[in-house]
Short mmCIF file of C-alpha atoms in Angstrom, two decimals:
data_model
loop_
_atom_site.label_atom_id
_atom_site.label_comp_id
_atom_site.label_asym_id
_atom_site.label_seq_id
_atom_site.Cartn_x
_atom_site.Cartn_y
_atom_site.Cartn_z
CA MET A 1 78.88 99.69 133.42
CA PRO A 2 82.45 98.43 133.69
CA TYR A 3 83.67 95.15 132.09
CA ASP A 4 84.88 92.43 134.58
CA VAL A 5 88.07 91.77 133.22
CA THR A 6 90.63 89.18 134.52
CA LEU A 7 93.86 91.08 133.82
CA GLU A 8 94.43 94.90 133.65
CA LEU A 9 97.43 96.10 132.05
CA ASP A 10 98.57 99.40 133.30
CA CYS A 11 99.82 101.56 129.90
CA ARG A 12 98.83 104.88 131.17
CA ASP A 13 102.35 106.59 130.52
CA MET A 14 103.29 104.70 127.74
CA PRO A 15 103.26 106.29 123.90
CA CYS A 16 101.94 104.14 120.94
CA PRO A 17 102.68 101.56 120.09
CA MET A 18 103.88 100.12 123.65
CA PRO A 19 100.28 99.58 124.77
CA VAL A 20 99.35 97.45 121.81
CA ILE A 21 102.94 95.56 122.25
CA GLU A 22 101.93 95.18 126.07
CA LEU A 23 98.69 93.52 125.12
CA ALA A 24 100.31 91.17 122.76
CA ARG A 25 102.82 90.08 125.31
CA HIS A 26 100.35 89.61 127.85
CA LEU A 27 97.34 88.02 125.69
CA ALA A 28 98.67 84.41 126.67
CA ASP A 29 98.28 85.24 130.43
CA VAL A 30 94.65 84.80 130.23
CA ALA A 31 92.46 81.84 129.04
CA VAL A 32 90.81 81.63 125.84
CA GLY A 33 87.62 83.36 126.51
CA GLU A 34 88.48 85.47 129.35
CA LEU A 35 88.95 89.50 129.32
CA LEU A 36 92.00 91.55 129.43
CA GLY A 37 91.74 95.40 129.79
CA VAL A 38 94.49 97.81 128.40
CA VAL A 39 94.56 101.29 130.27
CA ALA A 40 96.30 103.78 128.18
CA HIS A 41 95.75 107.62 128.00
CA ASP A 42 97.40 107.75 124.51
CA PRO A 43 94.59 107.81 121.74
CA ALA A 44 96.97 106.54 119.18
CA ALA A 45 96.71 103.23 120.74
CA ASP A 46 94.41 101.62 118.21
CA VAL A 47 93.45 98.49 120.25
CA PRO A 48 90.22 97.70 117.99
CA ALA A 49 92.72 97.58 114.91
CA TRP A 50 95.17 95.38 116.63
CA CYS A 51 92.30 93.07 117.51
CA ARG A 52 91.21 92.89 113.84
CA MET A 53 94.82 92.05 112.72
CA LYS A 54 95.28 89.52 115.26
CA ALA A 55 91.87 87.67 115.31
CA GLN A 56 90.94 88.76 118.56
CA GLU A 57 87.39 90.49 119.85
CA PHE A 58 87.68 94.03 120.76
CA VAL A 59 84.80 94.03 123.55
CA GLY A 60 84.47 97.89 124.04
CA ALA A 61 85.88 100.51 126.18
CA ASP A 62 85.16 101.71 129.67
CA ALA A 63 87.18 103.61 132.16
CA ALA A 64 89.50 102.57 135.10
CA ALA A 65 88.99 103.17 138.45
CA ASP A 66 90.67 106.54 138.15
CA GLY A 67 88.59 107.44 135.05
CA ALA A 68 91.26 106.51 132.61
CA PRO A 69 90.50 105.22 129.35
CA ARG A 70 90.37 101.32 129.24
CA TYR A 71 89.95 98.89 126.31
CA VAL A 72 88.66 95.50 126.82
CA VAL A 73 89.79 92.48 124.64
CA ARG A 74 88.24 88.97 124.91
CA ARG A 75 90.91 86.18 124.07
CA LEU A 76 89.59 84.05 121.24
CA THR A 77 93.01 82.06 120.32
#
């Protein structure tokens, strides 16, 4: 079942580390407790590791409407 994200970032064509840089840039665009999705094809985009380093919650992974991998983060701070 897909997650209900507040904001979805389209990073499909971005190589690592750009998806996590975009995630960092847009984290403040959602309120604390809300979900942000990062759609990225590059398997090196290590969103779970970024979440551990930045004290945010990696909720899980699902797929965007077109089937592309999507990583879901809950803003904690």
